C-alpha positions as a printed Julia matrix, in Angstrom:
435×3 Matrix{Float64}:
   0.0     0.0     0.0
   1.22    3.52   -1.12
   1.79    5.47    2.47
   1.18    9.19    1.94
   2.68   11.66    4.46
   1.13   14.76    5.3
   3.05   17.59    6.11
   1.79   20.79    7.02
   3.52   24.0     6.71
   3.05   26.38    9.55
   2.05   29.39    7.19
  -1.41   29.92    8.59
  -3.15   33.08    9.11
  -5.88   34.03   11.08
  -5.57   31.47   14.33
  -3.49   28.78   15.35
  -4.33   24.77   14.54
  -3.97   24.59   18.22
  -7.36   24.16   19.97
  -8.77   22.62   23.18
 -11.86   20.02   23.17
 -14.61   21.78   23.93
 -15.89   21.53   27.59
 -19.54   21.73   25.94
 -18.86   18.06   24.57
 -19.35   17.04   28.38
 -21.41   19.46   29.87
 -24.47   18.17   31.81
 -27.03   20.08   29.46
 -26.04   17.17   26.78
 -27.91   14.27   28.85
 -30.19   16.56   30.26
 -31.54   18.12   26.77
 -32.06   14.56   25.08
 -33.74   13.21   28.36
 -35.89   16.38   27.71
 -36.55   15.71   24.19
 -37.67   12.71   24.99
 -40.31   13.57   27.39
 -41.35   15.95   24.47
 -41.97   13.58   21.83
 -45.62   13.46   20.38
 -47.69   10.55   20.69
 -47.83    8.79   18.1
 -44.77    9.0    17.59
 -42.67   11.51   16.02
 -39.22   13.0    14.97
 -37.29   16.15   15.62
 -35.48   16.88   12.47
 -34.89   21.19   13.3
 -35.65   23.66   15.55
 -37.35   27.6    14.97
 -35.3    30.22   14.28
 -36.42   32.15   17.58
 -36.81   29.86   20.46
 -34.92   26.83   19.22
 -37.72   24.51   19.65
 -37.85   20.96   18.42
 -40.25   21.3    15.07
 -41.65   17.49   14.5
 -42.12   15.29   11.75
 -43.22   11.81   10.93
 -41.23    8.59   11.0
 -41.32    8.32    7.44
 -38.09   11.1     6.73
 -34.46   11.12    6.13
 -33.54   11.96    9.62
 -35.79    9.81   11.88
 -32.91    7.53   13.04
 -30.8    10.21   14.65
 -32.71   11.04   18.07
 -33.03    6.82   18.59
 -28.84    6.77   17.37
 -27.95    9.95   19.79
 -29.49    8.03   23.12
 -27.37    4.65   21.62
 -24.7     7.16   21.35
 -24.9     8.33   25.23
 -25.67    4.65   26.01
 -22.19    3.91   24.62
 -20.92    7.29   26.64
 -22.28    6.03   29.71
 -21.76    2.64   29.73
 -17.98    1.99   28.99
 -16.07    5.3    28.28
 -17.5     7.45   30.77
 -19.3     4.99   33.48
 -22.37    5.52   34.7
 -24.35    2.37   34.66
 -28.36    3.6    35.63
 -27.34    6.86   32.66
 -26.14    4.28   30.36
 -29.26    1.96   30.9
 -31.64    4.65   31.09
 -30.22    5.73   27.32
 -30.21    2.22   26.35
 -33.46    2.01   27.06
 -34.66    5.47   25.36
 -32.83    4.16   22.07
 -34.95    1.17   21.89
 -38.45    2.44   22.23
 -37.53    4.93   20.24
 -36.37    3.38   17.21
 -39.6     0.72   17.63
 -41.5     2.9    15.4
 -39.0     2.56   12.27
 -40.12   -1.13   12.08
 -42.71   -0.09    9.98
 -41.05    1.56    7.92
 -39.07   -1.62    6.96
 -42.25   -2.16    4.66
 -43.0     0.9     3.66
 -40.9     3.99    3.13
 -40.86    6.97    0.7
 -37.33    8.17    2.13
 -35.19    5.78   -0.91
 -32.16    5.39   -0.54
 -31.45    6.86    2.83
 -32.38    3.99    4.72
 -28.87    3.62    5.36
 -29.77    6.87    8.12
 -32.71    4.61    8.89
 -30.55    1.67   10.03
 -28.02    3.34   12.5
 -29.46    2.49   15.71
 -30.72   -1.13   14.78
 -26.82   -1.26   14.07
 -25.94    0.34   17.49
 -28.54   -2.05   19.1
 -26.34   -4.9    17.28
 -23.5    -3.88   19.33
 -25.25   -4.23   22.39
 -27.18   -7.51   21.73
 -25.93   -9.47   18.57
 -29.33  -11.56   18.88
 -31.67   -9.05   18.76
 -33.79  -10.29   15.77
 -35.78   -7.38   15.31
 -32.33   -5.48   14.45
 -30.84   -8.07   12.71
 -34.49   -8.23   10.38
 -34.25   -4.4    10.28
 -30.12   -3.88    9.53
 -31.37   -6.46    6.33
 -34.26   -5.56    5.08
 -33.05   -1.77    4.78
 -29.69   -2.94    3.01
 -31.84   -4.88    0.4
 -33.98   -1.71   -0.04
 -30.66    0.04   -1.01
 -29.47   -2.42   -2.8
 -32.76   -2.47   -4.95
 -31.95    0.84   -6.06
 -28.6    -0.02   -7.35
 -28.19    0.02  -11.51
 -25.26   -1.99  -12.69
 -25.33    0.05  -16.18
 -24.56    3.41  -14.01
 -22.74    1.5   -11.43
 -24.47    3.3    -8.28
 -27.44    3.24   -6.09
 -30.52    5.59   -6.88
 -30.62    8.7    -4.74
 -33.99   10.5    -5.68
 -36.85    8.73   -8.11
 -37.88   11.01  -11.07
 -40.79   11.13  -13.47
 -38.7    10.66  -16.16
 -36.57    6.96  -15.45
 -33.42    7.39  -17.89
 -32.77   10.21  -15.5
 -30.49    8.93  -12.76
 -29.88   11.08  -10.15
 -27.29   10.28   -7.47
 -26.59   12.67   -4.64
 -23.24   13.19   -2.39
 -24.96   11.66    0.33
 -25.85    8.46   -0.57
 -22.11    7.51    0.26
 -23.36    7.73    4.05
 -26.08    5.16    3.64
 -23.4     2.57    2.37
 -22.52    1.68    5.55
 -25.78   -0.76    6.07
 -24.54   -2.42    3.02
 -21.55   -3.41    5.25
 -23.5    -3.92    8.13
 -25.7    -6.76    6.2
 -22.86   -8.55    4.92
 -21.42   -8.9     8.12
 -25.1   -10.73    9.14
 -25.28  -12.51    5.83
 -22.17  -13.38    4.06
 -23.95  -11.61    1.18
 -20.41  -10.36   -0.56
 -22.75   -8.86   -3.61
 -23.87   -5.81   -0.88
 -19.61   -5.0    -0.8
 -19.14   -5.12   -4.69
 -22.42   -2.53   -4.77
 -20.9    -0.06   -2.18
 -17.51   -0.31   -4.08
 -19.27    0.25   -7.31
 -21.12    3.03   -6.32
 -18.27    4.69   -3.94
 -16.1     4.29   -7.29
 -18.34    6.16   -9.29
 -18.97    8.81   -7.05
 -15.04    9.24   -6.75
 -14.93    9.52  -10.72
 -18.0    12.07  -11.39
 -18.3    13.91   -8.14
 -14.87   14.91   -6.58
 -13.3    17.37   -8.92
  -9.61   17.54   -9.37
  -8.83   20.13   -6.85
 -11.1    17.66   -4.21
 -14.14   19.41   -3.84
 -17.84   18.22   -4.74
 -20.68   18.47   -6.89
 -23.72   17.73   -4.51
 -25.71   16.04   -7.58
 -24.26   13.85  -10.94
 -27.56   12.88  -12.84
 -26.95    9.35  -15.19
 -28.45    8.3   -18.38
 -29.92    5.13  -16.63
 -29.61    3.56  -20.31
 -26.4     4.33  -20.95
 -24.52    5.61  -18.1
 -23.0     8.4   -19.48
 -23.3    12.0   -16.74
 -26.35   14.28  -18.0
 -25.13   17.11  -15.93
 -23.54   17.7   -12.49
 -25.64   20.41  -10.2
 -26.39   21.4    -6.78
 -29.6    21.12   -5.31
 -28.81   22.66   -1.97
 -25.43   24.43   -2.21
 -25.39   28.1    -3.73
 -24.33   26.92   -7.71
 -23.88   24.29   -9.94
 -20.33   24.88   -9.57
 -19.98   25.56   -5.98
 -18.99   23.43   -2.8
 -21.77   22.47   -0.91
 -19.92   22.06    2.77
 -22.3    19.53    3.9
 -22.1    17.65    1.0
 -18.35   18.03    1.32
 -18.46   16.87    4.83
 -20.51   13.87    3.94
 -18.05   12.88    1.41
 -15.06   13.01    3.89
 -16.76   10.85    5.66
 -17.98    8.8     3.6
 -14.9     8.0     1.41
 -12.79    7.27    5.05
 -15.72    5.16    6.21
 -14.98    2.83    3.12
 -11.36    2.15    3.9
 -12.52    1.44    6.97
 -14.41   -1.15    5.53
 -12.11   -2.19    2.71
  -8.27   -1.12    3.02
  -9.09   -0.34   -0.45
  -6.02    2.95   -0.89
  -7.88    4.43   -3.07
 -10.88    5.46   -0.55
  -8.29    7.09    1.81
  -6.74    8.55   -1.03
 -10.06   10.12   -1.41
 -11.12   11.4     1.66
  -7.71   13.13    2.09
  -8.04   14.86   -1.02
 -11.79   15.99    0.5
 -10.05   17.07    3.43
  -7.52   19.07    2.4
  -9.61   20.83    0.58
 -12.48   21.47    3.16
 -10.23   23.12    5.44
  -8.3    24.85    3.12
 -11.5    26.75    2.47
 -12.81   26.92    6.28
 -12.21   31.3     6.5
  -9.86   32.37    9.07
 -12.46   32.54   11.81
 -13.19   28.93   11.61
 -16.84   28.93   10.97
 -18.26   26.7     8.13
 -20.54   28.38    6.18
 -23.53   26.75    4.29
 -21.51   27.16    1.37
 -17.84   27.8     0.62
 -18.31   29.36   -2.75
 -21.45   31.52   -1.22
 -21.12   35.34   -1.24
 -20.55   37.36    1.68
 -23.06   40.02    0.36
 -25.78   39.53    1.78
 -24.55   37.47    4.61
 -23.98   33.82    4.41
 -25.54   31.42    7.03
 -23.17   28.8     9.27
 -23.9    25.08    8.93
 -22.29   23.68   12.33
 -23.86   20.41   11.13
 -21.64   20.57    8.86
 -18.6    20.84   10.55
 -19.69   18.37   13.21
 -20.08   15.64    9.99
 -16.67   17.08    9.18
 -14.98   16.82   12.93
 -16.66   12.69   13.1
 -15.23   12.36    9.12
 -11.72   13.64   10.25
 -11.13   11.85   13.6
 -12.19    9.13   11.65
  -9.38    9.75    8.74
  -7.09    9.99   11.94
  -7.22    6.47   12.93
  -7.07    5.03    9.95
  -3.69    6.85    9.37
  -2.32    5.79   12.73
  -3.92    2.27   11.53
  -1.45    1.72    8.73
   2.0    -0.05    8.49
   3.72    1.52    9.25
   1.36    4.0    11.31
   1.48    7.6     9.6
   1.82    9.45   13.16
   1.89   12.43   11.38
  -1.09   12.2     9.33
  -2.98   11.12   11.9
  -1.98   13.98   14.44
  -2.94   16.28   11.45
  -5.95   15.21   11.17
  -7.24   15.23   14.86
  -5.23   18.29   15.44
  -7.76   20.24   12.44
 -10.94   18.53   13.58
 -10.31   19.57   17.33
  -9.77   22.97   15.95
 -13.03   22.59   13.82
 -14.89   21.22   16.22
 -13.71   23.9    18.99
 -14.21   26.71   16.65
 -18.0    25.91   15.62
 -18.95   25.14   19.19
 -17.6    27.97   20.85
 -20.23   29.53   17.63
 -23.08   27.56   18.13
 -23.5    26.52   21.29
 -26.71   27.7    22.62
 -27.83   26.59   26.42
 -31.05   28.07   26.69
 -32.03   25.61   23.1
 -33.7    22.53   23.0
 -30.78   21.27   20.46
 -27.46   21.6    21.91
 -25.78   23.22   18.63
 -27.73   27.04   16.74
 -26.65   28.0    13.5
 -27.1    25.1    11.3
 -28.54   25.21    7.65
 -31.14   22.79    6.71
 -31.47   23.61    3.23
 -30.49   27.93    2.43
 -32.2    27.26   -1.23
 -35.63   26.37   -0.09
 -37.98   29.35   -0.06
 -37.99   30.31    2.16
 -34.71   29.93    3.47
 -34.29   27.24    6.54
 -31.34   28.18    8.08
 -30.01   29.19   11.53
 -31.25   26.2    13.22
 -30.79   23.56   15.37
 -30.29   20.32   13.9
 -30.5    16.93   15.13
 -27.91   15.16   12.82
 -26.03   18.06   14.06
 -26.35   17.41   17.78
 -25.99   13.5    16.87
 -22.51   14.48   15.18
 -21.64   16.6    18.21
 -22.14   13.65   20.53
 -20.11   11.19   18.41
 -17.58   13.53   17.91
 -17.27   13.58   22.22
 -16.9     9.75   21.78
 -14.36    9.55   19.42
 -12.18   11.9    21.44
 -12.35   10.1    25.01
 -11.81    7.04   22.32
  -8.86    8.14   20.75
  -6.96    9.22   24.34
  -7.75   13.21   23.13
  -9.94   14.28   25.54
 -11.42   13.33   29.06
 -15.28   12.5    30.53
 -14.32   16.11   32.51
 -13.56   17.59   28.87
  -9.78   18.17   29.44
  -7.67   17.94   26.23
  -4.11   16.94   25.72
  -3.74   19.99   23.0
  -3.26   23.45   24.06
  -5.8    25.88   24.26
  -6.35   28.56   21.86
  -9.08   31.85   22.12
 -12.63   30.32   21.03
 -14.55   32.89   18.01
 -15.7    36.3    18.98
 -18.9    35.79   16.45
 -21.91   34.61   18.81
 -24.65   32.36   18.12
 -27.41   33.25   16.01
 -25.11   35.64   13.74
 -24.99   35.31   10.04
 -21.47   33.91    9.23
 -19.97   37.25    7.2
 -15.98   36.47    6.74
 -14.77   36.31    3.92
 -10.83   35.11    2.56
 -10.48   31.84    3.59
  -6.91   30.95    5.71
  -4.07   29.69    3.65
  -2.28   26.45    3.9
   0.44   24.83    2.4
   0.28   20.68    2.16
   2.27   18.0     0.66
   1.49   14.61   -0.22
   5.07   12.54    0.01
């Protein structure tokens, strides 16, 4: 395997890489909000997917939606907090037990569903519950049937899953996304032995890679296919600012996304991938270290802040960190690089969007800034689900504490408060090498 060395040049403007965790990560208000939320939840039941823009209360939505799995996935998440990495046995069974009656209602959706191919979002806490209880049959059933509903959508003449059904079906539209819901694909191999499920995630993670990630490693948000022939229509944006803009969500799902396929498949080439995604997300993060909704967006009128998008970022770069400490020989450097920028991203955009008096823990996050009108400067729940797992994957990685403490040094949080527009405007420079 080719080992690539990342060296960073110390030519930054702005602020310094150097960054403490965030003592928010830890902060009581995390349990107690979620515990909260869950006393709030309608009956029947449904979802918080965002909050108002004044009050930041939960707005609810049916089970059948994109984001349903996230509130059932956060109290897995604390379960996993509570129960080995931070100990607290009644918490951790009191989450436990949240995450379960809360992701009952999905089972419906197992035979019906209108959300396509994100039932890869669907699956995560039927795959958490897996990790508790490997016999749970109604997670095993659920992990299974949601990976053959993905799978179902897969065209071998395009050589990727279907994101969004169209009137017109030669028109193949695939979406940035979709590389998140992959992951089930994985998960139902593992159950099944089914090997066909890894050749469709490679296909499709392959194709993205060739038709999606320019050369300088930023995204298109949507390729559409000639379902016929599978030659690219046209490559757009459905939520970013243009055609030919970087979506930062989108970009954040891809980092992700391509490092959570090495993970899966010591396949170089994924790695390869997400680094080049990397690199060039926080080459354009703008010296204050807020992510905006869109890199490419102008600063007149203001641009809105997605902090869900640099929490997907933070989990997609921690993530790229252990994989580089994973390889032989371990790439020390990489992998300090990497946790180094996503402590730094995840310090910046908290210290932003924190917002105690909230029923989400995280303000400022852009649901979709196209939509008329505009549905920004939110909270979010993937957000706040990101936030959480980013806490986890710090006290995992030896970085940071159950008290918050960090092993980096601490640097002065952002001076913009929450609720602002996000207004700067050159982004900081960097200099990087690939050995």
């Amino acid at each position: 395997m080719r080992l690539f060395t990342l060296v960073a040049a110390a030519c930054l403007t702005g602020s310094s890489w150097a960054a403490s965790v965030p003592a928010e990560l830890f902060s009581p208000l995390v349990a107690s909000k979620f515990l909260q939320t869950a006393q709030n939840v309608p009956n029947p039941v449904q979802y918080p997917q965002y909050t108002d823009r004044s009050q930041g209360v939960w707005q609810y939505f049916p089970a059948d939606y994109w984001t349903t799995g996230f509130l059932p996935a956060s109290y897995y998440a604390l379960h996993t907090r509570f129960a080995s990495l931070c100990p607290n046995s009644s918490a951790a069974q009191q989450f436990l037990d949240l995450g379960r009656s809360l992701s009952a209602p999905e089972v419906a959706l197992e035979q019906h569903t209108t959300v396509g191919h994100d039932v890869g979002f669907l699956s995560f806490p039927f795959v958490q519950e897996l990790a508790v209880d490997s016999s749970n049959q109604t997670a095993v059933t659920a992990v299974n049937t949601f990976a053959t509903l993905l799978a179902d959508r897969f065209n071998p003449i395009v050589g990727c899953t279907r994101s969004w059904d169209t009137s017109d079906p030669t028109d193949f539209q695939v979406i940035i996304d979709n590389m998140m819901n992959l992951q089930v694909l994985f998960d139902s191999m593992a159950l099944t032995g089914n090997t066909t499920l890894r050749d469709i995630a490679m296909s499709h993670a392959d194709k993205t890679a060739q038709n999606h990630i320019r050369p300088d490693g930023s995204s298109y948000h949507v390729v559409e296919y000639n379902s016929t022939t599978g030659d690219v229509i046209r490559r757009r944006t459905a939520q970013g600012y243009a055609d030919n803009s970087t979506w930062t969500r989108g970009q954040a799902w891809g980092i992700y996304g391509f490092a959570n396929m090495y993970r899966n498949t010591n396949e170089s080439r994924y790695i390869e991938t997400a680094r080049r995604m990397a690199s060039f997300y926080l080459s354009q993060v703008p010296s204050d270290g807020i992510v905006p909704w869109d890199f490419d967006a102008p600063l007149d009128p203001p641009r809105p802040a997605d902090s869900s998008a640099a929490m997907i970022a933070t989990v997609g770069l921690l993530m790229l960190s252990q994989q580089e400490a994973s390889l032989s020989p371990s790439n020390t450097t990489g992998a300090q690089y990497w946790s180094n920028a996503a402590i730094k991203l995840l310090s910046d955009n908290t210290a932003f969007a924190w917002k105690p008096e909230w029923q989400s823990l995280l303000s400022n996050g852009t649901v979709n800034n196209p939509a008329s009108p505009p549905n920004n400067l939110t909270g979010i729940i993937y957000g706040d689900y990101y936030f959480v797992e980013a806490g986890n994957q710090l006290i995992s990685m030896g970085l940071a504490s159950c008290s918050g403490n960090s092993t980096s040094p601490a640097s002065p949080s952002s001076s913009i408060q929450p609720g602002q527009q996000h207004t700067s405007g050159a982004p900081r420079t960097r200099r990087m090498w690939l050995l």
